[in-house]
PDB file of C-alpha atoms and ligand atoms in Angstrom:
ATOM      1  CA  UNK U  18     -16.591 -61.044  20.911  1.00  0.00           C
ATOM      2  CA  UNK U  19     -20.077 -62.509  20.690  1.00  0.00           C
ATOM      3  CA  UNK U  20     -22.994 -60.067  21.520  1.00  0.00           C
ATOM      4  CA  UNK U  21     -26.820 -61.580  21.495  1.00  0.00           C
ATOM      5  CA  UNK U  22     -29.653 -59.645  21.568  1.00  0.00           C
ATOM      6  CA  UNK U  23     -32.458 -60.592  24.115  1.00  0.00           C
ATOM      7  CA  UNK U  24     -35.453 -58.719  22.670  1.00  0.00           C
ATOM      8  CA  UNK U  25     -38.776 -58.174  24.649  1.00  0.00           C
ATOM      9  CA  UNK U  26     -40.997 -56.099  26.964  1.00  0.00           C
ATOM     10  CA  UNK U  27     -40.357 -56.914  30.325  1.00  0.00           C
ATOM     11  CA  UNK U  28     -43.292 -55.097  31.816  1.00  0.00           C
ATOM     12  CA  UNK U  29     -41.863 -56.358  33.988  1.00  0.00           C
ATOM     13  CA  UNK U  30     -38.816 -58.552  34.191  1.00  0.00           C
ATOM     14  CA  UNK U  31     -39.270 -62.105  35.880  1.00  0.00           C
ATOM     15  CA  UNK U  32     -37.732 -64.894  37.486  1.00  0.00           C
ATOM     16  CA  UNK U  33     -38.091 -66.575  33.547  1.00  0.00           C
ATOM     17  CA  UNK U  34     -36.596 -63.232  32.039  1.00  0.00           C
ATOM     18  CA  UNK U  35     -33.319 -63.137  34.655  1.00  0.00           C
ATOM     19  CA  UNK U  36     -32.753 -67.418  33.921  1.00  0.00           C
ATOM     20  CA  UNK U  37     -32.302 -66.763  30.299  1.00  0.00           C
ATOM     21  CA  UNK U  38     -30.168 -63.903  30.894  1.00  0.00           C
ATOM     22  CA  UNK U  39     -27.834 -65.998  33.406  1.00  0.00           C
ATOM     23  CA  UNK U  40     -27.711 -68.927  30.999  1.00  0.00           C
ATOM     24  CA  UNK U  41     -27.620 -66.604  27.891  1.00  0.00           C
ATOM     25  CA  UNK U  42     -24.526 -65.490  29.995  1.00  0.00           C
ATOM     26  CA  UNK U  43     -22.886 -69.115  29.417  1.00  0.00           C
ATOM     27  CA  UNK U  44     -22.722 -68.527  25.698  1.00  0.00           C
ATOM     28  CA  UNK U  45     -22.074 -64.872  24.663  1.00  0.00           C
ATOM     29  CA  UNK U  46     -19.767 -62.497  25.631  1.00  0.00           C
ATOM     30  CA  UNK U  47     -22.407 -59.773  26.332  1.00  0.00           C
ATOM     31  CA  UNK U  48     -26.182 -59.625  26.204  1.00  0.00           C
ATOM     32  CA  UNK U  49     -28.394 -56.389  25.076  1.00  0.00           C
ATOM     33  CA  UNK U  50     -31.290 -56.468  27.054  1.00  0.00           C
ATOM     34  CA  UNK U  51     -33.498 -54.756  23.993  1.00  0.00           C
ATOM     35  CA  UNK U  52     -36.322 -53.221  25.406  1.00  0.00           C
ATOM     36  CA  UNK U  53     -39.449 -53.328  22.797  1.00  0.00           C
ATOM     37  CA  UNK U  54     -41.016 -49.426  22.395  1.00  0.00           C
ATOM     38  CA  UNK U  55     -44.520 -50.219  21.289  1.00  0.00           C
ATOM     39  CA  UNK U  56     -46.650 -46.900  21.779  1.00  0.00           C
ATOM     40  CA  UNK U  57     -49.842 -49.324  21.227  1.00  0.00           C
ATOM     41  CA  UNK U  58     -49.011 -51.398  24.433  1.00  0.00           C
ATOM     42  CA  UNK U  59     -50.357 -50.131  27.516  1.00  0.00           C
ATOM     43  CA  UNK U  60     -47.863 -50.977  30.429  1.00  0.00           C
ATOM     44  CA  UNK U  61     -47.829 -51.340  34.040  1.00  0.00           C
ATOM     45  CA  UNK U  62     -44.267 -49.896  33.919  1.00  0.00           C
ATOM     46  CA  UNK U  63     -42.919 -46.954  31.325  1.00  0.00           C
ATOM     47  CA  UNK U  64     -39.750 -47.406  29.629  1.00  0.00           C
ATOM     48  CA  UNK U  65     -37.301 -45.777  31.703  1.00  0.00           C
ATOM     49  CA  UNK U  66     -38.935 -47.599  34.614  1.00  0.00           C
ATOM     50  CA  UNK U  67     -39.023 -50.976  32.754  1.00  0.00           C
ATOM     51  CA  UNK U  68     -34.775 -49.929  32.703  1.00  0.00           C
ATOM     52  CA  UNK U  69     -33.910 -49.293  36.443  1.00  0.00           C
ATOM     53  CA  UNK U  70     -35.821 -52.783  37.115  1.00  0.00           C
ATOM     54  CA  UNK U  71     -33.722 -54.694  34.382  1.00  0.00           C
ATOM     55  CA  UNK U  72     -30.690 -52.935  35.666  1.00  0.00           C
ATOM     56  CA  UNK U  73     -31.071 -53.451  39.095  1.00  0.00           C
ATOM     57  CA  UNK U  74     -32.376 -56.905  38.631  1.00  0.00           C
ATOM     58  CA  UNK U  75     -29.433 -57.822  36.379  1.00  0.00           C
ATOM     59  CA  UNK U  76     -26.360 -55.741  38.548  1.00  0.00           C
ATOM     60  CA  UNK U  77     -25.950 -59.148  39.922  1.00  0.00           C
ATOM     61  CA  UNK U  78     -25.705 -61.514  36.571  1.00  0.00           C
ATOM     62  CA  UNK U  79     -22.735 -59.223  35.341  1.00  0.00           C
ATOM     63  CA  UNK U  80     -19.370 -60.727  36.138  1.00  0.00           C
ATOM     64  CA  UNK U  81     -15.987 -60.485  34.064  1.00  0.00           C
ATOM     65  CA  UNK U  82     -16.816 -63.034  31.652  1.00  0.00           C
ATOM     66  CA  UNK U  83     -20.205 -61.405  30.032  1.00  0.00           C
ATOM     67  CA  UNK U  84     -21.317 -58.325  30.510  1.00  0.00           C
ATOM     68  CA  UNK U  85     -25.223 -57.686  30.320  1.00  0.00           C
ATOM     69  CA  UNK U  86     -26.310 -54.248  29.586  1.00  0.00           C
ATOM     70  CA  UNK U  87     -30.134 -52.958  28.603  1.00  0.00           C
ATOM     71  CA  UNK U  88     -31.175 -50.546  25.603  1.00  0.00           C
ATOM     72  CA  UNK U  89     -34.731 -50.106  24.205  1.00  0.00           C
ATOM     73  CA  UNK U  90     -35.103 -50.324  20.214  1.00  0.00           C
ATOM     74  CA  UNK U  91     -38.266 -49.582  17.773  1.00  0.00           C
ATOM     75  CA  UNK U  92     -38.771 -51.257  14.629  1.00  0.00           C
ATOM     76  CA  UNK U  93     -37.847 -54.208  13.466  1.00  0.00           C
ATOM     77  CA  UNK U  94     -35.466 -56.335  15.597  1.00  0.00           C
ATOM     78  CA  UNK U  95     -32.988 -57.007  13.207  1.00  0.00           C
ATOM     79  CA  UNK U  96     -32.041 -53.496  11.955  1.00  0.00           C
ATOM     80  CA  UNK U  97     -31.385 -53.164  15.642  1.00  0.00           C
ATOM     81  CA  UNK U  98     -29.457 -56.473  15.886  1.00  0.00           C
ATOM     82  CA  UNK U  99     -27.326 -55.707  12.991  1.00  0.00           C
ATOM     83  CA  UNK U 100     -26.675 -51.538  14.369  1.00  0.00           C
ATOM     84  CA  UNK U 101     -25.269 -53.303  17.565  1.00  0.00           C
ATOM     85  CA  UNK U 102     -23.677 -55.677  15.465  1.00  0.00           C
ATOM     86  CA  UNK U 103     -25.196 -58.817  17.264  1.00  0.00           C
ATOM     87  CA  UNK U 104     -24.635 -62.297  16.030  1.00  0.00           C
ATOM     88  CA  UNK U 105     -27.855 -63.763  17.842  1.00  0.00           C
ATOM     89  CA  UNK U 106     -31.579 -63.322  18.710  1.00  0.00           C
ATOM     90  CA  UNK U 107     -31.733 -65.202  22.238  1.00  0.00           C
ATOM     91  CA  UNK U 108     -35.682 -65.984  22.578  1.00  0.00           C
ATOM     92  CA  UNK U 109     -36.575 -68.298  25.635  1.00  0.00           C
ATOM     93  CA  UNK U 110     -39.526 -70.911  24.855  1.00  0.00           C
ATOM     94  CA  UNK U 111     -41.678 -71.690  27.538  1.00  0.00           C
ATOM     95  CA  UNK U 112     -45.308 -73.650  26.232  1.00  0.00           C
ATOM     96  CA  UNK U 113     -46.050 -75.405  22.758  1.00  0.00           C
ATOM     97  CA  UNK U 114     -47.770 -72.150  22.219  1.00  0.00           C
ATOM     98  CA  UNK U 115     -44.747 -70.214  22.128  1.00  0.00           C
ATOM     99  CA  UNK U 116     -43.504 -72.312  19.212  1.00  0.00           C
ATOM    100  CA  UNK U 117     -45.577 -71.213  16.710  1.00  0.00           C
ATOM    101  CA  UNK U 118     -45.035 -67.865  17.153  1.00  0.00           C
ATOM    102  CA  UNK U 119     -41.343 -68.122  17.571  1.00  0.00           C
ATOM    103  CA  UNK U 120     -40.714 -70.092  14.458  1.00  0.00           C
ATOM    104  CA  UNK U 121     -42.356 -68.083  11.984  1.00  0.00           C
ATOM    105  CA  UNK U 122     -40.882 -64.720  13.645  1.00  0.00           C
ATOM    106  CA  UNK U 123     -37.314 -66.810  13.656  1.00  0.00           C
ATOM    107  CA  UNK U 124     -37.706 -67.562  10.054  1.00  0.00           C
ATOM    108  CA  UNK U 125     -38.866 -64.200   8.690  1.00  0.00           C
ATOM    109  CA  UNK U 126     -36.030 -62.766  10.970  1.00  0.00           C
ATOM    110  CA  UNK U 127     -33.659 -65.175   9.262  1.00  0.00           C
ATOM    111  CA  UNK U 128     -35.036 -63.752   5.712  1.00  0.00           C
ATOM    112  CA  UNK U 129     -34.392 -60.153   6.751  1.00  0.00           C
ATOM    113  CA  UNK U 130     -30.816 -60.998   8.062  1.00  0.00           C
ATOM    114  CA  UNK U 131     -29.342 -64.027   7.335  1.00  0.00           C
ATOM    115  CA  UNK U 132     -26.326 -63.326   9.724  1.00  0.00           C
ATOM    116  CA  UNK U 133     -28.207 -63.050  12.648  1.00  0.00           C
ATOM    117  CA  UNK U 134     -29.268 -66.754  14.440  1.00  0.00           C
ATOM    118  CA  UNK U 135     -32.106 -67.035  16.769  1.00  0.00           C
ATOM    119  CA  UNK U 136     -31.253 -68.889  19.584  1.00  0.00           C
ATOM    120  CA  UNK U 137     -34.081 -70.920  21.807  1.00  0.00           C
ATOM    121  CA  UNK U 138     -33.289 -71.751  25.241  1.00  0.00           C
ATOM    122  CA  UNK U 139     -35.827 -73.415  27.081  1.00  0.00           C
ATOM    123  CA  UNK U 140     -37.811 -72.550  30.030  1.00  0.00           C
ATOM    124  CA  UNK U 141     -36.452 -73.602  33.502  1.00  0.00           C
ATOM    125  CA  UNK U 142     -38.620 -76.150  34.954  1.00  0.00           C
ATOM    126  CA  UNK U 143     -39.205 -74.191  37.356  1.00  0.00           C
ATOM    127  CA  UNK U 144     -39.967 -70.888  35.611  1.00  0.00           C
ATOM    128  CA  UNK U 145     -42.001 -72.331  32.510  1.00  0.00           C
ATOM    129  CA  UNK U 146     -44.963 -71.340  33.635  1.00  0.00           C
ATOM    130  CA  UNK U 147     -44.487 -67.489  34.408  1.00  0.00           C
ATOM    131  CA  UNK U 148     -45.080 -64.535  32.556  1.00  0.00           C
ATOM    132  CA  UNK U 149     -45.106 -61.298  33.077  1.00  0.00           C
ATOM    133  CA  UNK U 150     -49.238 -60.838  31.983  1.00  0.00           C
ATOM    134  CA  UNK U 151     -50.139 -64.390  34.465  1.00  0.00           C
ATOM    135  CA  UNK U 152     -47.639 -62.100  37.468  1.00  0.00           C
ATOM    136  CA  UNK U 153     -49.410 -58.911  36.678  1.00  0.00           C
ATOM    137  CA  UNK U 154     -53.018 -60.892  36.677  1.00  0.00           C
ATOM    138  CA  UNK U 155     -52.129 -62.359  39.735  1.00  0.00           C
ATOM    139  CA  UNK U 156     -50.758 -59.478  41.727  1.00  0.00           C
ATOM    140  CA  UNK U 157     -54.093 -57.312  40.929  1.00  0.00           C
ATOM    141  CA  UNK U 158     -56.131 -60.088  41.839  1.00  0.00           C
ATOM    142  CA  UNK U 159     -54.113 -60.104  45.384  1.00  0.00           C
ATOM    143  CA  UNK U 160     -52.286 -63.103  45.103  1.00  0.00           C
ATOM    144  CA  UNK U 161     -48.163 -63.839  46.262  1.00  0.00           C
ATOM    145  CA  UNK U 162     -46.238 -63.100  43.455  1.00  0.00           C
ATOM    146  CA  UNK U 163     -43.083 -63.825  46.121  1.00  0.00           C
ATOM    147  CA  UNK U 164     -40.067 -65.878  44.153  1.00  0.00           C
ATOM    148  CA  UNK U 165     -41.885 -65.331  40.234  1.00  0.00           C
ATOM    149  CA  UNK U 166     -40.155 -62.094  39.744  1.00  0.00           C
ATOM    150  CA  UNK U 167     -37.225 -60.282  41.812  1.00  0.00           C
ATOM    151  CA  UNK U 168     -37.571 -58.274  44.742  1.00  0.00           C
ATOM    152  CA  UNK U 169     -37.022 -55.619  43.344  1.00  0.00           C
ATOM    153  CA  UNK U 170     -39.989 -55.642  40.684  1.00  0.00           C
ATOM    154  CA  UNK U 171     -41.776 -56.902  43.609  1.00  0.00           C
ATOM    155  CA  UNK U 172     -41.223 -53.768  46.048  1.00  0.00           C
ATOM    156  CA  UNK U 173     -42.259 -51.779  42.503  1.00  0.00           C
ATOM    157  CA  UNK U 174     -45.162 -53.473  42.117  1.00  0.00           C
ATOM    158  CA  UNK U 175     -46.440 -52.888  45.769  1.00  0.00           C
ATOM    159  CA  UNK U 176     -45.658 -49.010  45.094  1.00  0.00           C
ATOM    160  CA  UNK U 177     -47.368 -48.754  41.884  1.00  0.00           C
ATOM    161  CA  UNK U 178     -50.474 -50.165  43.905  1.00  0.00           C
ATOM    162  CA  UNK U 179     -50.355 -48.015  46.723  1.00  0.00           C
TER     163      UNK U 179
HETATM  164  P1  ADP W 208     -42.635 -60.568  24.406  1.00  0.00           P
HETATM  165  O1  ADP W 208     -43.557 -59.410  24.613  1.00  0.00           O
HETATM  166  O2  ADP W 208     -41.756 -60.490  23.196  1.00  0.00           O
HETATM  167  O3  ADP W 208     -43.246 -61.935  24.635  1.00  0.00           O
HETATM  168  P2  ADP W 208     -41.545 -60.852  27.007  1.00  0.00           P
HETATM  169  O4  ADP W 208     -40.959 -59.727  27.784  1.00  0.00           O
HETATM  170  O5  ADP W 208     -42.807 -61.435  27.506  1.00  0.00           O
HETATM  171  O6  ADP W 208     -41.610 -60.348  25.547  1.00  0.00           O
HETATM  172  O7  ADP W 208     -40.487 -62.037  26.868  1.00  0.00           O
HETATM  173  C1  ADP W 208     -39.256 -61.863  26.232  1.00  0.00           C
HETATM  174  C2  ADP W 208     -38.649 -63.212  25.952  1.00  0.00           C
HETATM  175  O8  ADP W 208     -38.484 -63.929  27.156  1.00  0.00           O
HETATM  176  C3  ADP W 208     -39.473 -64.122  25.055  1.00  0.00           C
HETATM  177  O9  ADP W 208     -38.581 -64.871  24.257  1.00  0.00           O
HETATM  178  C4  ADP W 208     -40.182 -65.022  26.010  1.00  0.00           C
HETATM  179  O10 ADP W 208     -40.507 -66.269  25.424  1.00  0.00           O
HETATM  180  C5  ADP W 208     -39.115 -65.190  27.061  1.00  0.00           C
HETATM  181  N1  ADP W 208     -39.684 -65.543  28.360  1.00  0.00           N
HETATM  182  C6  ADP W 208     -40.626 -64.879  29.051  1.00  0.00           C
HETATM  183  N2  ADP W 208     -40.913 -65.508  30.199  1.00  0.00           N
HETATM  184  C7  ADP W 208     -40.121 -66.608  30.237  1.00  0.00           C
HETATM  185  C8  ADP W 208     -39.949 -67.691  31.150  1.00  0.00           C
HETATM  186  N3  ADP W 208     -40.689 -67.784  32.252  1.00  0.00           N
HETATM  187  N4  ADP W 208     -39.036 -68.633  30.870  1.00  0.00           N
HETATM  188  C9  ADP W 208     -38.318 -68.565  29.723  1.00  0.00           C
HETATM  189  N5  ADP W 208     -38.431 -67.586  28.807  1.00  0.00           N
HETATM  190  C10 ADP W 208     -39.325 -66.623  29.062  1.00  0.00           C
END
């Protein structure tokens, strides 16, 4: 039984977001969607709704060979990793810039709990260049955000606006 953690905030889930999850689907057994709690973000979505999107996005991905489920965590990733007794981080890298970042939070992670790998897939080449801040931008600024996240997240964005 492999279980990988896929750590982030998802505010809100995108196209990007749901193409690691299906190829993160390939490797493990089951995925934790892990949901960040960070009281010094402010969202476009709260937690629980941040949820019902993942679930609803993801009700599709599960099939008998992984199953994909989403939880919410605070503090650091890797007590949380090793309490759901993951063996792997999944972190998708999209831009040079990500690398940076990734690295030295792989490494430190790595430090902290030796047992748990971090796992880089990278960005579809289609999908490498969304995120959920550019979708948010976007949408507020009145622009298509059709096909960069689901339609479901896109029906909740309309509603939030209204
Ligand atoms: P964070 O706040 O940790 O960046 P996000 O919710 O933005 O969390 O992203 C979670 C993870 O998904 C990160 O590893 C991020 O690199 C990855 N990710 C986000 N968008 C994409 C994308 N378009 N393609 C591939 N990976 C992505």
């Amino acid at each position: 039984m492999r279980r990988a953690i896929y750590p982030g905030s998802f505010d809100p889930v995108t196209e990007g977001h749901l193409d690691i999850i299906r190829r993160s689907c390939r490797i493990f057994d089951e995925i934790v969607i892990a949901l960040l709690v960070n009281p010094n973000k402010k969202p476009m979505f709260t937690i629980d709704e941040r949820i019902a999107l993942l679930q609803s996005a993801t009700a599709q991905t599960d099939n008998s060979k992984c199953q994909v489920r989403v939880a919410t965590f605070q503090g650091l990733l890797v007590h949380f990793a090793r309490e759901q007794r993951a063996c792997a981080v999944v972190r998708g890298l999209r831009a040079v810039a990500d690398y940076e970042y990734e690295l030295q939070m792989a490494q430190m992670n790595r430090r902290l709990a030796p047992e748990v790998e971090t796992v880089f897939l990278m960005a579809g080449a289609g999908e490498s260049y969304i995120s959920s801040r550019l979708v948010k931008e976007v949408f507020q600024l009145g622009g298509d955000i059709s096909g960069l996240v689901p339609p479901v997240v896109e029906r909740a964005m309309h509603a939030k606006k209204l």
